[in-house]
Amino acid sequence: LGCVWRVLRTAEQSRAALLILRSPCCFPQLTGVLDDCFCDIESIDVFNNFKIYPRIQKLTERDYFRYYRVNLNRPCPFWADDGHCSIKDCQVEPCPESKIPVGIKSGNYNRYSQVTNANTDIVDCEQAQDLGAINSTLSNYSKEAFEDWARHDDAQDHFCELDDETSPDADYVDLLLNPERYTGYKGPSAWRVWNSIYEENCFKPRSVYRPLNPLVPPRGKGCLCLEKRVFYRLISGLHSSINIHLCAEYLLDEGWGKSLWGPNVQEFRQRFDPAETKGEGTRRLKNLYFLYLIELRALSKVAPYFDRAFVNLYTGDRQEDRATKELLLQFFNETKAFPMHFDEKSMFAGQKIEAKTLKEEFRLHFKNISRIMDCVGCSKCRLWGKLQTQGLGTALKILFSEKEIKNLPEHSPSKGFQLTRQEIVALLNGFGRLIPLLYTLCLYEFKNEKF
């Protein structure tokens, strides 16, 4: 199984193998049209395998998307802190300042440095060191634009509780060197996080069976409106995303000072096999596809924001930045070409006052979930939980900012819509986590009787 899995994870062979395996006889119930949209699972598979996966994989390896600034020391706001996990694989290795590209360290003002410093060509690190004083070179117009941007950003309806990037407790993390995988973190601490998300902050259908905590009994039957169904399905999809990664990169053996990681089929079956989850496993996997569809829609809608010539993915290396921007625009062109996008206009479309109230409830519930991520005891789990939650929160912010995106000025910063670098990094990396998950479904299929 380990050999087969390594073969599956090579780029071209994995896509070919998945197309062979993704047939009704492999996973009979995971097929057909998804609820609440007009898209089928097979179309998503084909589109992802040939259009999206190759580009998102390259993008998340670029310097701009590789480094994520996060505060892993924020206290849990809801209950007494259990203390951080003592398991060695829970630890996150922060990136030394010397390894961070100078343009990333120098802050958000450099996002528009090409406009405000049109005659400045940064060619080496010594010149780049002067970027810390960039405020003094800004025109009055640019200073006012940045101040307006900051005021708007502070007042904007965020879907996530954002980390203070200037906090001394915030560190840059190299995401490629701290992969998401099972670390041994489990038990009451982990149960409490997910139970709090579902029971207190999620519009959960009462008919849903979730064997997360045996102490929590299932409820009676019930139904939800479209908006609340969407909310629940997004959280369920995010939960499935995290669980599949833990199953695909499971700590199999610690050995003599060297850990062995690989797929744990039994763990996967326990969480997703219909027979072991009373039929709930297939629904969880469909919710993963639904989450993919929502984030894909957001990416297609935000393309005009990045189309503007002065928006740079700034690292301080002009050649690197140009290549990253070109790759990103190619990626956006692919997302826009998908023919069966989710129609977010069907949400919050009732009476104006009721729709506004429901939207605010939707936003506050999700923001609360982002705060719960500070209660995760395992630092590596907390890192990826915070990143993926912020990525989904950014996607929701985009989906509900259609008017602001349409009215973006071409040659100056916008007062109506902005994305911080942290939001951009979380959005692309969060979506990138969903891509390999479609391949990990092969874990189930390779364990089937016919193999």
Short mmCIF file of C-alpha atoms in Angstrom, two decimals:
data_model
loop_
_atom_site.label_atom_id
_atom_site.label_comp_id
_atom_site.label_asym_id
_atom_site.label_seq_id
_atom_site.Cartn_x
_atom_site.Cartn_y
_atom_site.Cartn_z
CA LEU A 1 0.00 0.00 0.00
CA GLY A 2 2.84 2.39 0.84
CA CYS A 3 4.45 1.82 -2.56
CA VAL A 4 1.15 2.33 -4.34
CA TRP A 5 0.55 5.54 -2.39
CA ARG A 6 3.96 6.97 -3.34
CA VAL A 7 3.21 6.26 -6.99
CA LEU A 8 -0.18 7.95 -6.67
CA ARG A 9 1.42 11.08 -5.31
CA THR A 10 3.55 11.68 -8.41
CA ALA A 11 1.88 14.37 -10.50
CA GLU A 12 0.97 12.78 -13.84
CA GLN A 13 0.45 9.23 -12.58
CA SER A 14 -1.76 10.35 -9.71
CA ARG A 15 -4.15 12.15 -12.03
CA ALA A 16 -4.29 9.21 -14.44
CA ALA A 17 -4.76 6.67 -11.67
CA LEU A 18 -7.50 8.69 -10.06
CA LEU A 19 -9.45 8.94 -13.29
CA ILE A 20 -9.36 5.16 -13.54
CA LEU A 21 -10.36 4.65 -9.93
CA ARG A 22 -13.01 7.36 -9.76
CA SER A 23 -15.86 5.25 -11.00
CA PRO A 24 -19.15 4.26 -9.36
CA CYS A 25 -17.90 0.74 -8.68
CA CYS A 26 -15.07 2.13 -6.50
CA PHE A 27 -17.18 4.33 -4.25
CA PRO A 28 -20.78 3.79 -5.37
CA GLN A 29 -22.42 6.57 -3.35
CA LEU A 30 -19.86 9.30 -4.09
CA THR A 31 -21.15 10.28 -7.49
CA GLY A 32 -23.71 12.46 -9.22
CA VAL A 33 -25.04 15.96 -8.54
CA LEU A 34 -24.22 17.72 -5.27
CA ASP A 35 -27.10 19.10 -3.22
CA ASP A 36 -27.73 22.88 -3.29
CA CYS A 37 -25.94 23.35 -6.63
CA PHE A 38 -25.99 22.16 -10.24
CA CYS A 39 -22.56 20.56 -10.32
CA ASP A 40 -21.68 16.87 -10.38
CA ILE A 41 -18.74 15.23 -8.68
CA GLU A 42 -17.33 13.71 -11.86
CA SER A 43 -17.02 17.15 -13.52
CA ILE A 44 -15.18 18.52 -10.50
CA ASP A 45 -12.75 15.59 -10.60
CA VAL A 46 -11.89 16.03 -14.26
CA PHE A 47 -11.60 19.82 -14.01
CA ASN A 48 -9.42 19.61 -10.91
CA ASN A 49 -7.13 16.89 -12.23
CA PHE A 50 -6.28 18.52 -15.54
CA LYS A 51 -6.80 22.26 -14.98
CA ILE A 52 -6.40 23.22 -11.34
CA TYR A 53 -4.07 20.80 -9.57
CA PRO A 54 -0.90 21.41 -11.65
CA ARG A 55 -1.12 25.20 -11.17
CA ILE A 56 -2.10 25.37 -7.51
CA GLN A 57 0.71 22.98 -6.65
CA LYS A 58 3.26 25.28 -8.33
CA LEU A 59 1.74 28.42 -6.79
CA THR A 60 1.92 27.22 -3.19
CA GLU A 61 5.61 26.44 -3.64
CA ARG A 62 6.45 30.05 -4.59
CA ASP A 63 8.04 32.29 -1.97
CA TYR A 64 5.04 34.61 -1.71
CA PHE A 65 2.69 31.76 -0.72
CA ARG A 66 5.21 29.69 1.20
CA TYR A 67 5.57 31.92 4.27
CA TYR A 68 2.63 32.52 6.61
CA ARG A 69 2.75 34.83 9.63
CA VAL A 70 0.76 33.47 12.56
CA ASN A 71 0.46 33.88 16.31
CA LEU A 72 0.32 30.42 17.87
CA ASN A 73 0.48 31.76 21.42
CA ARG A 74 -2.89 33.48 21.65
CA PRO A 75 -4.84 32.18 24.67
CA CYS A 76 -8.07 30.25 24.23
CA PRO A 77 -10.91 32.77 24.77
CA PHE A 78 -13.55 30.20 25.77
CA TRP A 79 -12.14 27.84 28.40
CA ALA A 80 -9.10 27.28 30.55
CA ASP A 81 -6.12 26.46 28.39
CA ASP A 82 -5.12 22.79 28.49
CA GLY A 83 -1.55 23.74 27.70
CA HIS A 84 0.26 23.02 24.47
CA CYS A 85 0.73 19.46 23.32
CA SER A 86 4.01 17.93 24.51
CA ILE A 87 4.23 15.49 21.60
CA LYS A 88 7.32 16.40 19.59
CA ASP A 89 5.50 16.18 16.25
CA CYS A 90 3.03 18.85 17.43
CA GLN A 91 5.75 21.46 17.40
CA VAL A 92 6.04 24.10 14.67
CA GLU A 93 9.44 25.32 13.58
CA PRO A 94 9.29 29.09 13.02
CA CYS A 95 11.28 30.40 10.10
CA PRO A 96 14.41 32.45 10.98
CA GLU A 97 14.10 36.11 9.99
CA SER A 98 17.15 35.73 7.75
CA LYS A 99 15.25 33.23 5.58
CA ILE A 100 12.20 35.45 4.95
CA PRO A 101 12.27 37.37 1.64
CA VAL A 102 12.93 41.01 2.46
CA GLY A 103 9.85 42.23 0.60
CA ILE A 104 7.57 40.03 2.72
CA LYS A 105 9.12 41.27 5.97
CA SER A 106 8.76 44.93 5.01
CA GLY A 107 4.96 44.99 5.25
CA ASN A 108 1.78 45.87 3.38
CA TYR A 109 2.92 49.25 2.07
CA ASN A 110 5.21 47.50 -0.39
CA ARG A 111 2.20 45.98 -2.10
CA TYR A 112 1.94 49.25 -4.04
CA SER A 113 5.62 50.14 -4.18
CA GLN A 114 5.63 49.93 -7.97
CA VAL A 115 3.18 52.83 -8.10
CA THR A 116 4.64 55.01 -5.38
CA ASN A 117 8.25 54.30 -6.32
CA ALA A 118 8.00 53.85 -10.08
CA ASN A 119 11.63 54.76 -10.69
CA THR A 120 13.06 52.48 -8.01
CA ASP A 121 14.42 49.16 -9.24
CA ILE A 122 15.26 46.84 -6.36
CA VAL A 123 18.08 44.65 -7.53
CA ASP A 124 19.70 43.30 -4.38
CA CYS A 125 19.22 42.85 -0.66
CA GLU A 126 21.21 45.94 0.33
CA GLN A 127 18.84 48.20 -1.58
CA ALA A 128 15.89 46.29 -0.22
CA GLN A 129 16.98 47.01 3.37
CA ASP A 130 15.95 50.64 2.83
CA LEU A 131 12.33 49.63 2.31
CA GLY A 132 11.63 50.02 6.01
CA ALA A 133 11.61 53.79 5.47
CA ILE A 134 9.26 53.67 2.51
CA ASN A 135 6.61 55.81 4.24
CA SER A 136 8.78 58.89 3.94
CA THR A 137 8.85 58.57 0.14
CA LEU A 138 5.09 58.35 -0.31
CA SER A 139 3.16 61.17 -1.89
CA ASN A 140 0.38 62.81 0.13
CA TYR A 141 -2.14 61.16 -2.19
CA SER A 142 -0.69 57.71 -1.54
CA LYS A 143 -0.56 58.30 2.22
CA GLU A 144 -4.24 59.26 2.23
CA ALA A 145 -5.08 56.19 0.14
CA PHE A 146 -3.28 53.91 2.56
CA GLU A 147 -4.94 55.56 5.56
CA ASP A 148 -8.35 55.13 3.94
CA TRP A 149 -7.51 51.52 3.17
CA ALA A 150 -6.46 50.87 6.79
CA ARG A 151 -9.62 52.53 8.17
CA HIS A 152 -11.81 50.49 5.84
CA ASP A 153 -9.95 47.28 6.62
CA ASP A 154 -10.38 47.85 10.35
CA ALA A 155 -14.12 48.41 9.97
CA GLN A 156 -14.75 45.74 7.35
CA ASP A 157 -17.06 42.81 8.05
CA HIS A 158 -14.41 40.15 8.49
CA PHE A 159 -15.48 36.53 8.73
CA CYS A 160 -12.39 35.66 10.81
CA GLU A 161 -10.69 36.84 13.95
CA LEU A 162 -7.42 38.04 12.42
CA ASP A 163 -4.04 37.72 14.11
CA ASP A 164 -2.13 40.90 14.84
CA GLU A 165 0.79 40.51 12.47
CA THR A 166 2.80 43.12 14.37
CA SER A 167 2.58 41.19 17.64
CA PRO A 168 5.97 40.03 19.00
CA ASP A 169 4.33 36.60 19.45
CA ALA A 170 3.67 36.28 15.70
CA ASP A 171 6.18 34.24 13.71
CA TYR A 172 6.72 33.45 10.07
CA VAL A 173 6.23 29.76 9.34
CA ASP A 174 7.52 27.93 6.28
CA LEU A 175 4.44 25.91 5.31
CA LEU A 176 6.45 23.51 3.16
CA LEU A 177 8.58 22.52 6.15
CA ASN A 178 5.60 22.16 8.50
CA PRO A 179 3.14 19.94 6.60
CA GLU A 180 -0.32 19.13 7.88
CA ARG A 181 -0.43 15.57 9.20
CA TYR A 182 -1.41 13.43 12.18
CA THR A 183 0.73 14.24 15.20
CA GLY A 184 -0.88 12.11 17.92
CA TYR A 185 -3.08 14.95 19.17
CA LYS A 186 -6.46 13.47 20.13
CA GLY A 187 -8.77 12.81 23.06
CA PRO A 188 -10.91 15.19 25.16
CA SER A 189 -9.03 18.34 24.11
CA ALA A 190 -9.59 17.70 20.40
CA TRP A 191 -13.20 16.55 21.01
CA ARG A 192 -13.98 19.74 22.89
CA VAL A 193 -12.83 21.91 19.97
CA TRP A 194 -14.99 20.18 17.37
CA ASN A 195 -17.97 19.75 19.66
CA SER A 196 -17.89 23.46 20.44
CA ILE A 197 -17.78 24.23 16.72
CA TYR A 198 -20.72 22.00 15.85
CA GLU A 199 -22.93 22.31 18.90
CA GLU A 200 -22.52 26.00 19.72
CA ASN A 201 -21.45 27.71 16.49
CA CYS A 202 -22.82 25.70 13.61
CA PHE A 203 -26.31 25.42 12.14
CA LYS A 204 -26.21 21.62 12.39
CA PRO A 205 -29.06 19.54 10.98
CA ARG A 206 -30.40 17.53 13.90
CA SER A 207 -30.50 14.34 11.87
CA VAL A 208 -26.71 14.34 11.45
CA TYR A 209 -24.83 11.56 13.22
CA ARG A 210 -21.32 12.52 14.32
CA PRO A 211 -19.33 9.95 16.31
CA LEU A 212 -16.88 12.59 17.56
CA ASN A 213 -17.56 12.27 21.25
CA PRO A 214 -19.41 9.21 22.53
CA LEU A 215 -20.65 11.30 25.45
CA VAL A 216 -22.72 13.53 23.13
CA PRO A 217 -25.91 11.76 21.95
CA PRO A 218 -27.44 12.48 18.51
CA ARG A 219 -30.45 14.76 18.36
CA GLY A 220 -33.82 14.42 16.69
CA LYS A 221 -34.63 15.30 13.12
CA GLY A 222 -34.73 18.81 11.71
CA CYS A 223 -34.13 20.88 8.56
CA LEU A 224 -32.39 24.13 7.70
CA CYS A 225 -32.78 26.96 5.20
CA LEU A 226 -30.28 27.23 2.32
CA GLU A 227 -27.93 29.64 4.11
CA LYS A 228 -27.70 27.49 7.23
CA ARG A 229 -27.28 24.33 5.17
CA VAL A 230 -24.41 26.00 3.31
CA PHE A 231 -22.79 27.03 6.59
CA TYR A 232 -23.00 23.52 8.02
CA ARG A 233 -21.71 21.95 4.81
CA LEU A 234 -18.71 24.28 4.73
CA ILE A 235 -17.73 23.39 8.29
CA SER A 236 -18.31 19.70 7.64
CA GLY A 237 -16.21 19.94 4.47
CA LEU A 238 -13.42 21.69 6.36
CA HIS A 239 -13.57 18.99 9.04
CA SER A 240 -13.38 16.30 6.34
CA SER A 241 -10.43 18.08 4.76
CA ILE A 242 -8.49 18.06 8.01
CA ASN A 243 -9.40 14.45 8.83
CA ILE A 244 -8.36 13.13 5.42
CA HIS A 245 -4.97 14.79 5.70
CA LEU A 246 -4.49 13.19 9.10
CA CYS A 247 -5.37 9.79 7.60
CA ALA A 248 -3.13 10.26 4.57
CA GLU A 249 -0.08 11.39 6.59
CA TYR A 250 -0.44 9.30 9.74
CA LEU A 251 2.31 8.67 12.28
CA LEU A 252 2.80 4.94 11.76
CA ASP A 253 6.03 4.40 13.68
CA GLU A 254 8.42 6.62 15.62
CA GLY A 255 11.31 4.21 15.11
CA TRP A 256 14.84 5.01 16.25
CA GLY A 257 14.65 8.76 16.30
CA LYS A 258 13.00 8.88 12.86
CA SER A 259 9.24 8.96 12.40
CA LEU A 260 7.51 6.97 9.67
CA TRP A 261 4.50 8.65 8.04
CA GLY A 262 2.02 7.07 5.68
CA PRO A 263 -1.66 6.35 4.96
CA ASN A 264 -3.79 4.77 7.68
CA VAL A 265 -6.61 3.01 5.87
CA GLN A 266 -8.38 1.85 9.02
CA GLU A 267 -8.54 5.39 10.36
CA PHE A 268 -9.92 6.56 7.02
CA ARG A 269 -12.60 3.88 7.03
CA GLN A 270 -13.56 4.70 10.61
CA ARG A 271 -14.27 8.30 9.64
CA PHE A 272 -15.73 7.87 6.13
CA ASP A 273 -16.82 4.31 5.44
CA PRO A 274 -20.66 4.40 5.18
CA ALA A 275 -20.90 1.13 7.10
CA GLU A 276 -18.92 2.50 10.05
CA THR A 277 -20.53 5.96 10.11
CA LYS A 278 -24.20 4.95 9.67
CA GLY A 279 -24.12 6.35 6.14
CA GLU A 280 -22.71 9.71 7.22
CA GLY A 281 -19.26 9.19 5.65
CA THR A 282 -20.44 9.75 2.09
CA ARG A 283 -22.23 12.94 3.09
CA ARG A 284 -19.03 14.21 4.71
CA LEU A 285 -17.09 13.59 1.52
CA LYS A 286 -19.76 15.32 -0.55
CA ASN A 287 -19.48 18.29 1.78
CA LEU A 288 -15.77 18.35 0.99
CA TYR A 289 -16.62 18.68 -2.71
CA PHE A 290 -19.11 21.40 -1.81
CA LEU A 291 -16.41 23.32 0.09
CA TYR A 292 -14.14 22.96 -2.95
CA LEU A 293 -16.88 24.40 -5.14
CA ILE A 294 -17.46 27.40 -2.85
CA GLU A 295 -13.77 28.30 -2.68
CA LEU A 296 -13.39 27.78 -6.43
CA ARG A 297 -16.22 30.26 -6.97
CA ALA A 298 -14.55 32.82 -4.71
CA LEU A 299 -11.27 32.47 -6.58
CA SER A 300 -12.98 33.06 -9.91
CA LYS A 301 -14.71 36.18 -8.54
CA VAL A 302 -11.61 37.77 -7.05
CA ALA A 303 -9.62 37.60 -10.30
CA PRO A 304 -10.28 41.30 -11.18
CA TYR A 305 -8.58 42.34 -7.96
CA PHE A 306 -5.31 40.77 -9.12
CA ASP A 307 -5.76 41.71 -12.79
CA ARG A 308 -4.81 45.30 -11.98
CA ALA A 309 -1.25 46.00 -13.08
CA PHE A 310 -0.09 47.66 -9.88
CA VAL A 311 -1.09 44.76 -7.58
CA ASN A 312 2.10 42.81 -7.04
CA LEU A 313 2.84 39.66 -5.09
CA TYR A 314 5.76 41.42 -3.50
CA THR A 315 8.82 39.58 -2.17
CA GLY A 316 11.58 42.01 -3.23
CA ASP A 317 12.72 39.79 -6.11
CA ARG A 318 11.30 41.40 -9.24
CA GLN A 319 11.81 38.35 -11.45
CA GLU A 320 10.25 36.01 -8.87
CA ASP A 321 7.31 38.36 -8.36
CA ARG A 322 6.65 38.68 -12.08
CA ALA A 323 6.69 34.90 -12.57
CA THR A 324 4.39 34.35 -9.56
CA LYS A 325 1.90 36.97 -10.78
CA GLU A 326 1.84 35.41 -14.25
CA LEU A 327 1.24 31.94 -12.82
CA LEU A 328 -1.53 33.29 -10.56
CA LEU A 329 -3.33 34.98 -13.45
CA GLN A 330 -3.16 31.74 -15.47
CA PHE A 331 -4.67 29.96 -12.49
CA PHE A 332 -7.51 32.52 -12.25
CA ASN A 333 -8.26 32.10 -15.95
CA GLU A 334 -8.75 28.40 -15.34
CA THR A 335 -11.07 28.98 -12.38
CA LYS A 336 -13.22 31.36 -14.43
CA ALA A 337 -13.61 28.73 -17.15
CA PHE A 338 -15.42 26.25 -14.89
CA PRO A 339 -18.96 25.98 -16.31
CA MET A 340 -20.89 24.95 -13.16
CA HIS A 341 -20.03 27.45 -10.44
CA PHE A 342 -22.07 27.72 -7.26
CA ASP A 343 -24.55 30.61 -7.45
CA GLU A 344 -24.09 32.61 -4.24
CA LYS A 345 -26.81 35.06 -5.34
CA SER A 346 -29.37 32.50 -4.19
CA MET A 347 -28.23 33.18 -0.61
CA PHE A 348 -29.58 36.03 1.52
CA ALA A 349 -32.10 36.79 -1.19
CA GLY A 350 -35.25 37.09 0.96
CA GLN A 351 -36.69 40.17 2.62
CA LYS A 352 -34.00 42.77 3.13
CA ILE A 353 -34.10 43.01 6.92
CA GLU A 354 -34.31 39.25 7.45
CA ALA A 355 -31.55 38.63 4.91
CA LYS A 356 -29.28 41.18 6.59
CA THR A 357 -29.90 39.64 10.02
CA LEU A 358 -29.21 36.13 8.74
CA LYS A 359 -26.02 37.25 6.98
CA GLU A 360 -24.75 38.89 10.16
CA GLU A 361 -25.56 35.73 12.13
CA PHE A 362 -23.72 33.72 9.48
CA ARG A 363 -20.67 36.00 9.77
CA LEU A 364 -20.56 36.00 13.56
CA HIS A 365 -20.89 32.23 13.79
CA PHE A 366 -17.95 31.78 11.45
CA LYS A 367 -15.90 34.45 13.21
CA ASN A 368 -16.47 32.61 16.48
CA ILE A 369 -15.20 29.39 14.89
CA SER A 370 -12.01 31.18 13.86
CA ARG A 371 -11.52 32.16 17.53
CA ILE A 372 -11.98 28.53 18.63
CA MET A 373 -8.90 27.63 16.58
CA ASP A 374 -6.84 29.33 19.31
CA CYS A 375 -8.06 26.57 21.65
CA VAL A 376 -6.37 23.76 19.68
CA GLY A 377 -3.65 22.30 21.89
CA CYS A 378 -1.36 20.98 19.14
CA SER A 379 0.67 23.82 17.60
CA LYS A 380 0.86 22.22 14.15
CA CYS A 381 -2.88 21.46 14.19
CA ARG A 382 -3.54 25.02 15.35
CA LEU A 383 -1.40 26.40 12.50
CA TRP A 384 -3.30 24.55 9.79
CA GLY A 385 -6.66 25.05 11.47
CA LYS A 386 -6.12 28.81 11.63
CA LEU A 387 -4.83 28.96 8.04
CA GLN A 388 -7.68 26.93 6.54
CA THR A 389 -10.31 28.77 8.56
CA GLN A 390 -8.88 32.11 7.45
CA GLY A 391 -8.78 30.84 3.86
CA LEU A 392 -12.47 29.94 3.98
CA GLY A 393 -13.29 33.20 5.75
CA THR A 394 -11.51 35.10 2.97
CA ALA A 395 -13.49 33.16 0.37
CA LEU A 396 -16.75 34.16 2.10
CA LYS A 397 -15.60 37.79 2.27
CA ILE A 398 -15.02 37.69 -1.50
CA LEU A 399 -18.35 36.06 -2.29
CA PHE A 400 -20.25 38.75 -0.42
CA SER A 401 -18.23 41.67 -1.82
CA GLU A 402 -19.36 41.44 -5.45
CA LYS A 403 -20.30 45.11 -5.77
CA GLU A 404 -17.03 46.30 -4.23
CA ILE A 405 -14.96 44.06 -6.54
CA LYS A 406 -16.84 45.29 -9.63
CA ASN A 407 -16.12 48.91 -8.64
CA LEU A 408 -12.38 48.46 -8.09
CA PRO A 409 -10.33 51.39 -9.44
CA GLU A 410 -7.79 50.34 -12.04
CA HIS A 411 -4.83 52.47 -11.00
CA SER A 412 -5.13 53.08 -7.26
CA PRO A 413 -5.88 51.23 -4.02
CA SER A 414 -9.54 50.58 -3.35
CA LYS A 415 -11.44 51.95 -0.36
CA GLY A 416 -14.14 49.33 -0.80
CA PHE A 417 -12.26 46.03 -1.05
CA GLN A 418 -8.78 44.93 -0.02
CA LEU A 419 -6.99 41.72 0.80
CA THR A 420 -4.02 41.57 3.13
CA ARG A 421 -1.10 39.35 2.25
CA GLN A 422 -2.13 36.98 5.06
CA GLU A 423 -5.61 36.61 3.55
CA ILE A 424 -4.15 35.93 0.10
CA VAL A 425 -1.72 33.32 1.43
CA ALA A 426 -4.45 31.63 3.48
CA LEU A 427 -6.92 31.67 0.56
CA LEU A 428 -4.57 29.94 -1.89
CA ASN A 429 -3.03 27.51 0.59
CA GLY A 430 -6.42 26.67 2.10
CA PHE A 431 -7.77 25.84 -1.34
CA GLY A 432 -4.57 23.93 -2.09
CA ARG A 433 -5.28 21.65 0.85
CA LEU A 434 -8.50 20.51 -0.85
CA ILE A 435 -6.75 19.40 -4.03
CA PRO A 436 -4.75 16.40 -2.74
CA LEU A 437 -7.77 15.33 -0.74
CA LEU A 438 -9.51 14.22 -3.89
CA TYR A 439 -6.62 11.82 -4.46
CA THR A 440 -6.64 10.45 -0.93
CA LEU A 441 -10.05 8.95 -1.57
CA CYS A 442 -8.01 6.23 -3.26
CA LEU A 443 -7.10 5.05 0.23
CA TYR A 444 -10.58 3.65 0.51
CA GLU A 445 -10.61 2.24 -2.99
CA PHE A 446 -7.29 0.44 -2.72
CA LYS A 447 -8.52 -1.34 0.39
CA ASN A 448 -11.66 -2.57 -1.36
CA GLU A 449 -12.13 -6.29 -1.93
CA LYS A 450 -11.40 -6.09 -5.64
CA PHE A 451 -7.81 -5.07 -4.89
#
